[in-house]
Amino acid sequence: MFFPFVPPVRRLPAGSAWLLVALLLAGPASQAQQRPVHPAAGRPLSLNEALDLARTQAPHLQAKAYQVQAAEADIAQTKTQRLPSVRLSGQVSYGSTNAVAGTMLPVGTIIPSSGSLSGVNSYNAVFGSMGTALMEWSPVTFGQYPAQRARAEAARDYAQADADNELFTQQLRVAQTYLDLLATQSLRQVREQDVRRVSILKKTITRLALHGLRPGVDSTLARAAEAQSKLALVSAQEQEADRQARLSTLLGQPGATWQPDTLYNRTLPPALVPPTATHPTLGLQQRAVDLGQARETVIRRQYRPRLSLLGATWGRGSGLGSNGQTDYGLAGAAPTRFNYAVGVGVVFDLLDWPRVQAQAKAENLRTQGLQAEYQQQQLELSNQATLANQRLQLAAERARQAPLQLAAARQAYRQKLALYNSGLATVVDVTQALYGLQQAEQDQVLTANAAWQAVLLQTAAAGDFSFFFTPVTP
């Protein structure tokens, strides 16, 4: 059965808050778990219980919740970018006092040589000091701060939509595996019943062959039929073990054995119209588009200037006196001159336009690709909804025909067996009738299950998992 489990990329659906609260509060408990969680002894595991276990125990759902928290933290970090920057620095140095006039461009590491030009080259060293406090605040960025904030919020919305989509996908996987396990258990029971029936038939044929009433080849064919029946049972047991392990993994429970509720093998779902809802996968895809557009806005606004308010104060000490003396010793390490300055600065990279345009174009093309993926996802979900309706109609027809097939197959088997006991039919006729009975029994036990799987496919296409429980909720 096909489900839209492709995670490409809603307003946020109902249940978003529950996802964070349930997963994050259950995180420490799930990390501390040491043993499987099971329903009460002797009671089947309901589908609702299975979904609750998966919601609170599955590690990858908890990982998605932490990603949402991290995105929230990024928003908080973005808000702090509006705060002013205050940098304090200080140093004490010991070095020569030669100064050279001239201009140096700000490339690499610059070691300033302050003071007036000395008459001669001297290697006499003195102590010096410098302490600064520089404040810079950019209250006007011409939309750069709001764009960064919008990008952080779009990233948070995407993380939330990703968590919601993963939760919905997990619910679908759990329900699918739950129904598959129930179907394989029913199939295994049919195989066990068939093994018992074939074993009795083999004993009867062998006894008739030993008394010379039937040819010896009949007993050989009977043994082959018994072996084939047992092999079919082993295959069913392998499938059941595989579904058990898969369900345990989805529920976050190591080495558990589950007994699903047989309700989904005993009752047929009524025909219902799926609700109109925003599909989580489409919601995730739309959030990806929104995030791409927010990134493009940030890139384009990088070209805008920044207006900054500046303020600074600093103190300067030097072991070189105004008369050129250099014998002040450690006294030069103490600041002796103090200054302050305030100002307004504008930073604008005039030639940055080609780089910004190229980056923005690349981001815009990526966003257009995400929009195309959104349309593709819409198409797939629409076709899946049509397929689900067709499967549900076919399941209803199968439910009408399966009992008739089973009754006819049972009658045909009894008739062939009676004819064989009377010597009017061959063992091949009996085994063919037996095979028809096996298929009829298998179709009968899987009829209701197949109908519920069709409803699950409808649920996957609709994007609202509550729809699946509508037929069985009082």
Short mmCIF file of C-alpha atoms in Angstrom, two decimals:
data_model
loop_
_atom_site.label_atom_id
_atom_site.label_comp_id
_atom_site.label_asym_id
_atom_site.label_seq_id
_atom_site.Cartn_x
_atom_site.Cartn_y
_atom_site.Cartn_z
CA MET A 1 0.00 0.00 0.00
CA PHE A 2 1.30 3.42 -0.95
CA PHE A 3 1.44 6.26 1.55
CA PRO A 4 2.91 9.75 1.09
CA PHE A 5 5.84 9.09 3.32
CA VAL A 6 8.13 11.26 1.21
CA PRO A 7 9.30 13.94 3.60
CA PRO A 8 9.91 16.78 1.12
CA VAL A 9 8.97 19.35 1.89
CA ARG A 10 0.40 24.12 7.76
CA ARG A 11 -0.99 27.13 9.44
CA LEU A 12 0.23 24.73 12.10
CA PRO A 13 -2.30 21.91 12.57
CA ALA A 14 -4.15 21.21 15.77
CA GLY A 15 -1.92 19.09 17.93
CA SER A 16 1.28 21.08 17.46
CA ALA A 17 1.35 22.16 21.07
CA TRP A 18 0.55 18.60 22.13
CA LEU A 19 3.49 17.33 20.12
CA LEU A 20 5.93 19.57 21.97
CA VAL A 21 4.39 19.08 25.42
CA ALA A 22 3.97 15.32 25.12
CA LEU A 23 7.37 14.63 23.58
CA LEU A 24 9.52 17.04 25.53
CA LEU A 25 7.98 16.26 28.90
CA ALA A 26 8.19 12.58 28.13
CA GLY A 27 11.82 12.91 27.00
CA PRO A 28 13.50 12.24 30.37
CA ALA A 29 11.15 9.37 31.06
CA SER A 30 11.85 7.77 27.71
CA GLN A 31 15.60 8.15 28.19
CA ALA A 32 15.34 6.45 31.57
CA GLN A 33 13.21 3.55 30.37
CA GLN A 34 14.83 0.20 30.88
CA ARG A 35 12.02 -2.19 30.10
CA PRO A 36 9.18 -2.44 27.56
CA VAL A 37 5.79 -0.92 28.26
CA HIS A 38 2.95 -3.37 27.73
CA PRO A 39 -0.82 -3.20 28.10
CA ALA A 40 -2.46 -5.09 30.95
CA ALA A 41 -1.84 -8.82 30.83
CA GLY A 42 -4.36 -10.73 28.75
CA ARG A 43 -5.69 -7.61 27.04
CA PRO A 44 -5.03 -6.83 23.36
CA LEU A 45 -3.13 -3.70 22.45
CA SER A 46 -5.58 -1.18 21.03
CA LEU A 47 -4.55 1.02 18.12
CA ASN A 48 -4.97 4.12 20.28
CA GLU A 49 -2.55 2.67 22.85
CA ALA A 50 -0.08 1.85 20.10
CA LEU A 51 -0.24 5.42 18.78
CA ASP A 52 0.24 6.84 22.29
CA LEU A 53 3.30 4.65 22.82
CA ALA A 54 4.79 5.76 19.53
CA ARG A 55 4.06 9.42 20.29
CA THR A 56 5.80 9.36 23.66
CA GLN A 57 8.49 6.70 23.19
CA ALA A 58 9.78 7.00 19.62
CA PRO A 59 13.24 8.66 19.79
CA HIS A 60 13.05 10.26 16.35
CA LEU A 61 9.86 12.13 17.33
CA GLN A 62 11.65 13.46 20.38
CA ALA A 63 14.50 14.54 18.09
CA LYS A 64 12.02 16.55 16.00
CA ALA A 65 10.70 18.24 19.14
CA TYR A 66 14.22 19.25 20.13
CA GLN A 67 14.72 20.72 16.67
CA VAL A 68 11.66 22.91 17.25
CA GLN A 69 13.15 24.05 20.56
CA ALA A 70 16.43 24.86 18.83
CA ALA A 71 14.56 26.96 16.25
CA GLU A 72 12.84 28.85 19.09
CA ALA A 73 16.27 29.50 20.60
CA ASP A 74 17.43 30.87 17.23
CA ILE A 75 14.56 33.39 17.31
CA ALA A 76 15.66 34.51 20.78
CA GLN A 77 19.22 34.85 19.50
CA THR A 78 18.01 36.96 16.57
CA LYS A 79 16.26 39.36 18.95
CA THR A 80 19.56 39.97 20.74
CA GLN A 81 21.10 41.36 17.56
CA ARG A 82 19.33 44.67 18.24
CA LEU A 83 21.26 45.11 21.48
CA PRO A 84 24.22 47.51 21.43
CA SER A 85 27.74 46.15 21.36
CA VAL A 86 30.12 47.28 24.13
CA ARG A 87 33.72 46.09 23.82
CA LEU A 88 36.27 46.60 26.56
CA SER A 89 39.98 46.13 25.96
CA GLY A 90 43.23 46.93 27.70
CA GLN A 91 46.91 46.21 27.42
CA VAL A 92 50.27 47.00 28.94
CA SER A 93 53.27 46.89 26.61
CA TYR A 94 57.01 47.28 26.75
CA GLY A 95 58.73 48.29 23.56
CA SER A 96 60.81 50.77 21.61
CA THR A 97 59.51 54.26 20.91
CA ASN A 98 60.45 54.85 17.29
CA ALA A 99 57.52 56.22 15.29
CA VAL A 100 57.21 56.53 11.51
CA ALA A 101 54.71 58.76 9.79
CA GLY A 102 52.66 57.34 6.94
CA THR A 103 49.45 55.56 5.95
CA MET A 104 48.69 51.87 6.26
CA LEU A 105 45.64 50.16 4.75
CA PRO A 106 43.62 47.81 7.00
CA VAL A 107 44.82 44.48 5.60
CA GLY A 108 46.05 41.66 7.80
CA THR A 109 47.34 42.39 11.30
CA ILE A 110 48.35 46.03 11.90
CA ILE A 111 50.67 47.03 14.78
CA PRO A 112 50.26 50.81 15.13
CA SER A 113 53.35 52.90 15.88
CA SER A 114 51.97 56.05 17.54
CA GLY A 115 53.72 59.26 18.42
CA SER A 116 55.76 61.83 16.55
CA LEU A 117 58.61 60.97 14.21
CA SER A 118 61.87 60.54 16.12
CA GLY A 119 65.09 62.16 14.93
CA VAL A 120 67.22 59.04 15.28
CA ASN A 121 66.66 55.33 15.45
CA SER A 122 66.67 54.17 19.09
CA TYR A 123 66.09 50.83 20.67
CA ASN A 124 65.39 52.21 24.14
CA ALA A 125 62.24 50.55 25.42
CA VAL A 126 59.54 52.00 27.68
CA PHE A 127 56.33 50.81 29.26
CA GLY A 128 53.02 51.89 27.81
CA SER A 129 49.32 51.15 28.31
CA MET A 130 45.99 51.53 26.59
CA GLY A 131 42.46 50.93 27.87
CA THR A 132 39.36 51.40 25.68
CA ALA A 133 35.59 51.11 25.92
CA LEU A 134 33.81 51.16 22.55
CA MET A 135 30.03 51.08 22.14
CA GLU A 136 28.30 50.53 18.81
CA TRP A 137 24.54 50.34 18.25
CA SER A 138 22.79 50.07 14.91
CA PRO A 139 19.17 51.14 15.50
CA VAL A 140 18.54 51.71 11.80
CA THR A 141 19.33 48.90 9.37
CA PHE A 142 16.71 49.66 6.71
CA GLY A 143 14.90 46.33 7.19
CA GLN A 144 17.84 44.00 7.82
CA TYR A 145 16.87 43.15 11.41
CA PRO A 146 13.18 42.46 10.57
CA ALA A 147 14.27 40.24 7.68
CA GLN A 148 16.54 38.20 9.93
CA ARG A 149 13.75 37.90 12.51
CA ALA A 150 11.31 36.75 9.80
CA ARG A 151 13.82 34.18 8.58
CA ALA A 152 14.24 32.79 12.12
CA GLU A 153 10.46 32.58 12.56
CA ALA A 154 10.08 30.87 9.18
CA ALA A 155 12.74 28.35 10.24
CA ARG A 156 10.82 27.74 13.48
CA ASP A 157 7.57 27.25 11.53
CA TYR A 158 9.35 24.83 9.22
CA ALA A 159 10.73 22.84 12.17
CA GLN A 160 7.25 22.70 13.71
CA ALA A 161 5.67 21.61 10.42
CA ASP A 162 8.40 18.99 10.04
CA ALA A 163 7.61 17.66 13.52
CA ASP A 164 3.87 17.61 12.78
CA ASN A 165 4.43 15.83 9.48
CA GLU A 166 6.72 13.29 11.11
CA LEU A 167 4.12 12.64 13.82
CA PHE A 168 1.42 12.11 11.19
CA THR A 169 3.72 9.86 9.16
CA GLN A 170 4.58 7.89 12.31
CA GLN A 171 0.88 7.41 13.05
CA LEU A 172 0.36 6.07 9.54
CA ARG A 173 3.30 3.69 9.85
CA VAL A 174 2.12 2.43 13.22
CA ALA A 175 -1.46 1.91 11.98
CA GLN A 176 -0.24 0.21 8.80
CA THR A 177 2.08 -2.13 10.70
CA TYR A 178 -0.63 -2.74 13.31
CA LEU A 179 -3.09 -3.87 10.61
CA ASP A 180 -0.38 -5.86 8.84
CA LEU A 181 0.46 -7.68 12.08
CA LEU A 182 -3.20 -8.45 12.65
CA ALA A 183 -3.50 -9.76 9.09
CA THR A 184 -0.41 -11.98 9.40
CA GLN A 185 -1.64 -13.36 12.72
CA SER A 186 -4.96 -14.22 11.09
CA LEU A 187 -3.14 -15.77 8.17
CA ARG A 188 -0.98 -17.80 10.54
CA GLN A 189 -4.12 -19.12 12.28
CA VAL A 190 -5.56 -20.14 8.92
CA ARG A 191 -2.32 -21.95 8.11
CA GLU A 192 -2.38 -23.77 11.47
CA GLN A 193 -5.95 -24.88 10.81
CA ASP A 194 -4.93 -26.03 7.35
CA VAL A 195 -1.99 -28.03 8.72
CA ARG A 196 -4.34 -29.85 11.10
CA ARG A 197 -6.80 -30.58 8.29
CA VAL A 198 -4.11 -31.79 5.89
CA SER A 199 -2.54 -33.98 8.61
CA ILE A 200 -5.89 -35.71 9.19
CA LEU A 201 -6.36 -36.11 5.45
CA LYS A 202 -2.89 -37.61 5.08
CA LYS A 203 -3.58 -40.15 7.83
CA THR A 204 -6.81 -41.17 6.13
CA ILE A 205 -5.17 -41.55 2.71
CA THR A 206 -2.17 -43.40 4.14
CA ARG A 207 -4.44 -45.83 5.96
CA LEU A 208 -6.42 -46.50 2.77
CA ALA A 209 -3.19 -47.01 0.81
CA LEU A 210 -1.83 -49.45 3.41
CA HIS A 211 -4.97 -51.53 3.08
CA GLY A 212 -4.64 -51.54 -0.68
CA LEU A 213 -7.78 -49.50 -1.19
CA ARG A 214 -5.84 -46.65 -2.83
CA PRO A 215 -2.62 -46.60 -4.85
CA GLY A 216 0.60 -45.89 -2.95
CA VAL A 217 1.19 -42.70 -4.94
CA ASP A 218 -1.79 -41.17 -3.15
CA SER A 219 -0.01 -41.37 0.20
CA THR A 220 3.06 -39.77 -1.40
CA LEU A 221 0.98 -36.90 -2.73
CA ALA A 222 -0.63 -36.54 0.70
CA ARG A 223 2.77 -36.25 2.37
CA ALA A 224 3.77 -33.61 -0.17
CA ALA A 225 0.57 -31.67 0.53
CA GLU A 226 1.27 -31.84 4.28
CA ALA A 227 4.83 -30.57 3.80
CA GLN A 228 3.60 -27.76 1.57
CA SER A 229 1.03 -26.78 4.21
CA LYS A 230 3.69 -26.72 6.93
CA LEU A 231 6.00 -24.60 4.77
CA ALA A 232 3.15 -22.14 4.24
CA LEU A 233 2.73 -22.01 8.03
CA VAL A 234 6.43 -21.30 8.50
CA SER A 235 6.22 -18.49 5.94
CA ALA A 236 3.26 -16.98 7.80
CA GLN A 237 5.17 -17.22 11.09
CA GLU A 238 8.15 -15.44 9.51
CA GLN A 239 5.89 -12.62 8.31
CA GLU A 240 4.34 -12.32 11.77
CA ALA A 241 7.77 -12.13 13.43
CA ASP A 242 8.81 -9.42 10.97
CA ARG A 243 5.68 -7.33 11.71
CA GLN A 244 6.20 -7.82 15.47
CA ALA A 245 9.75 -6.50 15.25
CA ARG A 246 8.72 -3.59 13.03
CA LEU A 247 5.90 -2.58 15.37
CA SER A 248 8.21 -2.78 18.41
CA THR A 249 10.65 -0.46 16.65
CA LEU A 250 7.93 2.05 15.79
CA LEU A 251 6.64 2.00 19.38
CA GLY A 252 10.13 2.43 20.84
CA GLN A 253 9.85 -0.86 22.76
CA PRO A 254 12.71 -3.39 22.52
CA GLY A 255 11.87 -7.07 22.14
CA ALA A 256 8.13 -6.79 22.77
CA THR A 257 5.37 -9.09 21.49
CA TRP A 258 2.03 -7.52 20.63
CA GLN A 259 -1.51 -8.80 20.21
CA PRO A 260 -3.57 -6.31 18.17
CA ASP A 261 -7.29 -5.88 18.69
CA THR A 262 -9.23 -8.20 16.37
CA LEU A 263 -11.90 -5.52 15.93
CA TYR A 264 -10.38 -4.71 12.54
CA ASN A 265 -10.87 -8.31 11.41
CA ARG A 266 -14.46 -8.57 12.62
CA THR A 267 -16.14 -5.33 11.53
CA LEU A 268 -16.29 -3.42 8.28
CA PRO A 269 -15.93 0.37 8.19
CA PRO A 270 -18.86 2.40 6.92
CA ALA A 271 -18.42 4.68 3.95
CA LEU A 272 -17.47 8.19 5.11
CA VAL A 273 -16.38 11.36 3.36
CA PRO A 274 -12.86 12.40 4.40
CA PRO A 275 -12.66 15.81 6.09
CA THR A 276 -11.15 18.84 4.42
CA ALA A 277 -7.85 19.54 6.15
CA THR A 278 -4.43 20.90 5.37
CA HIS A 279 -2.25 17.87 4.78
CA PRO A 280 0.86 17.83 7.02
CA THR A 281 3.09 17.04 4.05
CA LEU A 282 1.70 19.97 2.09
CA GLY A 283 2.06 22.11 5.20
CA LEU A 284 5.71 21.13 5.45
CA GLN A 285 6.26 21.87 1.77
CA GLN A 286 4.62 25.28 2.12
CA ARG A 287 6.78 26.10 5.13
CA ALA A 288 9.85 25.20 3.09
CA VAL A 289 8.71 27.66 0.42
CA ASP A 290 8.14 30.35 3.06
CA LEU A 291 11.59 29.73 4.51
CA GLY A 292 13.19 30.04 1.07
CA GLN A 293 11.42 33.35 0.47
CA ALA A 294 12.54 34.63 3.88
CA ARG A 295 16.14 33.71 3.08
CA GLU A 296 15.91 35.54 -0.23
CA THR A 297 14.65 38.66 1.57
CA VAL A 298 17.57 38.55 4.00
CA ILE A 299 20.04 38.27 1.13
CA ARG A 300 18.56 41.20 -0.79
CA ARG A 301 18.53 43.46 2.29
CA GLN A 302 22.18 42.80 2.97
CA TYR A 303 22.91 45.47 0.38
CA ARG A 304 21.17 48.17 2.40
CA PRO A 305 23.30 50.45 4.60
CA ARG A 306 23.53 50.33 8.39
CA LEU A 307 23.32 53.46 10.51
CA SER A 308 25.25 53.11 13.77
CA LEU A 309 25.64 55.24 16.88
CA LEU A 310 29.19 55.17 18.21
CA GLY A 311 30.70 56.07 21.53
CA ALA A 312 34.11 55.45 23.04
CA THR A 313 36.39 56.41 25.88
CA TRP A 314 40.00 55.46 26.31
CA GLY A 315 43.04 56.09 28.44
CA ARG A 316 46.64 56.14 27.32
CA GLY A 317 49.86 55.78 29.28
CA SER A 318 53.44 56.03 28.01
CA GLY A 319 56.93 55.87 29.42
CA LEU A 320 58.08 58.43 26.85
CA GLY A 321 57.94 61.98 28.18
CA SER A 322 57.09 65.09 26.21
CA ASN A 323 60.77 66.05 26.30
CA GLY A 324 61.85 62.71 24.89
CA GLN A 325 62.95 61.21 28.21
CA THR A 326 62.57 57.43 28.51
CA ASP A 327 63.47 56.80 32.13
CA TYR A 328 60.05 56.69 33.75
CA GLY A 329 60.17 52.91 34.35
CA LEU A 330 56.93 51.23 35.39
CA ALA A 331 55.26 54.61 35.78
CA GLY A 332 54.62 54.53 32.06
CA ALA A 333 52.26 51.64 32.50
CA ALA A 334 49.66 53.84 34.26
CA PRO A 335 47.21 55.76 32.00
CA THR A 336 47.89 59.50 32.10
CA ARG A 337 45.74 60.83 29.27
CA PHE A 338 42.00 60.22 28.86
CA ASN A 339 39.72 60.91 25.92
CA TYR A 340 36.17 60.32 24.74
CA ALA A 341 34.31 60.49 21.44
CA VAL A 342 30.77 60.06 20.13
CA GLY A 343 29.64 59.84 16.55
CA VAL A 344 27.32 58.48 13.90
CA GLY A 345 28.54 56.02 11.31
CA VAL A 346 27.12 54.62 8.08
CA VAL A 347 28.41 51.41 6.48
CA PHE A 348 27.51 50.77 2.86
CA ASP A 349 29.31 48.46 0.45
CA LEU A 350 28.65 50.14 -2.87
CA LEU A 351 30.07 47.38 -5.08
CA ASP A 352 28.39 44.50 -3.23
CA TRP A 353 25.33 44.59 -5.53
CA PRO A 354 26.44 41.90 -8.06
CA ARG A 355 27.24 39.39 -5.30
CA VAL A 356 23.91 40.03 -3.52
CA GLN A 357 21.96 39.71 -6.77
CA ALA A 358 23.64 36.41 -7.65
CA GLN A 359 22.92 34.93 -4.21
CA ALA A 360 19.31 36.15 -4.30
CA LYS A 361 18.76 34.66 -7.74
CA ALA A 362 20.10 31.28 -6.61
CA GLU A 363 17.81 31.32 -3.55
CA ASN A 364 14.85 32.33 -5.71
CA LEU A 365 15.44 29.40 -8.06
CA ARG A 366 15.60 27.01 -5.12
CA THR A 367 12.29 28.41 -3.87
CA GLN A 368 10.70 27.92 -7.28
CA GLY A 369 11.87 24.31 -7.16
CA LEU A 370 10.16 23.87 -3.79
CA GLN A 371 6.96 25.33 -5.22
CA ALA A 372 7.09 22.81 -8.06
CA GLU A 373 7.55 20.03 -5.50
CA TYR A 374 4.49 21.37 -3.66
CA GLN A 375 2.42 21.03 -6.83
CA GLN A 376 3.78 17.52 -7.39
CA GLN A 377 2.81 16.56 -3.85
CA GLN A 378 -0.70 17.92 -4.42
CA LEU A 379 -1.01 15.79 -7.53
CA GLU A 380 0.15 12.63 -5.75
CA LEU A 381 -2.23 13.17 -2.83
CA SER A 382 -5.14 13.80 -5.18
CA ASN A 383 -4.46 10.58 -7.08
CA GLN A 384 -3.99 8.70 -3.82
CA ALA A 385 -7.40 9.89 -2.60
CA THR A 386 -8.96 8.56 -5.81
CA LEU A 387 -7.16 5.25 -5.39
CA ALA A 388 -8.30 5.01 -1.76
CA ASN A 389 -11.95 5.47 -2.76
CA GLN A 390 -11.62 2.79 -5.43
CA ARG A 391 -10.00 0.37 -2.99
CA LEU A 392 -12.74 0.95 -0.45
CA GLN A 393 -15.40 0.18 -3.05
CA LEU A 394 -13.54 -2.96 -4.08
CA ALA A 395 -13.17 -3.97 -0.43
CA ALA A 396 -16.94 -3.71 -0.01
CA GLU A 397 -17.44 -5.94 -3.04
CA ARG A 398 -14.87 -8.40 -1.69
CA ALA A 399 -16.76 -8.47 1.61
CA ARG A 400 -19.92 -9.52 -0.24
CA GLN A 401 -18.24 -12.22 -2.29
CA ALA A 402 -15.83 -13.75 0.26
CA PRO A 403 -18.51 -15.56 2.36
CA LEU A 404 -20.06 -17.00 -0.79
CA GLN A 405 -16.64 -18.20 -1.97
CA LEU A 406 -15.90 -19.79 1.41
CA ALA A 407 -19.24 -21.61 1.62
CA ALA A 408 -18.81 -22.95 -1.92
CA ALA A 409 -15.21 -23.99 -1.29
CA ARG A 410 -16.16 -25.88 1.88
CA GLN A 411 -18.95 -27.69 0.08
CA ALA A 412 -16.70 -28.53 -2.85
CA TYR A 413 -14.04 -29.93 -0.51
CA ARG A 414 -16.55 -32.10 1.37
CA GLN A 415 -17.96 -33.39 -1.91
CA LYS A 416 -14.54 -34.21 -3.37
CA LEU A 417 -13.51 -35.92 -0.15
CA ALA A 418 -16.70 -38.00 -0.14
CA LEU A 419 -16.17 -38.94 -3.79
CA TYR A 420 -12.57 -39.88 -3.03
CA ASN A 421 -13.62 -42.08 -0.12
CA SER A 422 -16.07 -43.75 -2.50
CA GLY A 423 -13.42 -44.27 -5.12
CA LEU A 424 -15.03 -41.85 -7.58
CA ALA A 425 -12.36 -39.11 -7.42
CA THR A 426 -8.58 -38.97 -7.41
CA VAL A 427 -6.31 -37.51 -4.76
CA VAL A 428 -5.50 -34.71 -7.22
CA ASP A 429 -9.17 -33.70 -7.21
CA VAL A 430 -9.11 -33.59 -3.41
CA THR A 431 -5.92 -31.52 -3.21
CA GLN A 432 -7.29 -29.04 -5.75
CA ALA A 433 -10.44 -28.65 -3.69
CA LEU A 434 -8.27 -28.32 -0.60
CA TYR A 435 -6.26 -25.55 -2.23
CA GLY A 436 -9.46 -23.72 -3.15
CA LEU A 437 -10.64 -23.99 0.46
CA GLN A 438 -7.32 -22.60 1.71
CA GLN A 439 -7.59 -19.56 -0.57
CA ALA A 440 -11.23 -18.98 0.41
CA GLU A 441 -10.40 -19.09 4.12
CA GLN A 442 -7.51 -16.69 3.61
CA ASP A 443 -9.66 -14.26 1.62
CA GLN A 444 -12.37 -14.42 4.27
CA VAL A 445 -10.15 -13.54 7.24
CA LEU A 446 -8.45 -10.69 5.34
CA THR A 447 -11.61 -9.08 3.98
CA ALA A 448 -12.33 -6.70 6.87
CA ASN A 449 -8.63 -5.98 7.34
CA ALA A 450 -8.31 -4.96 3.69
CA ALA A 451 -11.28 -2.60 4.08
CA TRP A 452 -9.64 -0.90 7.08
CA GLN A 453 -6.40 -0.58 5.15
CA ALA A 454 -8.38 1.20 2.42
CA VAL A 455 -9.71 3.59 5.08
CA LEU A 456 -6.14 4.10 6.26
CA LEU A 457 -5.17 5.01 2.71
CA GLN A 458 -8.02 7.53 2.71
CA THR A 459 -6.66 8.90 5.97
CA ALA A 460 -3.17 9.22 4.50
CA ALA A 461 -4.54 11.14 1.53
CA ALA A 462 -6.77 13.39 3.68
CA GLY A 463 -4.06 14.35 6.17
CA ASP A 464 -6.34 14.01 9.22
CA PHE A 465 -5.74 10.89 11.28
CA SER A 466 -8.84 11.42 13.43
CA PHE A 467 -10.85 10.36 10.37
CA PHE A 468 -9.60 6.79 10.77
CA PHE A 469 -11.20 6.49 14.21
CA THR A 470 -14.54 7.98 13.24
CA PRO A 471 -16.11 4.64 12.23
CA VAL A 472 -15.16 2.94 15.53
CA THR A 473 -15.60 5.82 17.98
CA PRO A 474 -19.02 5.83 19.72
#
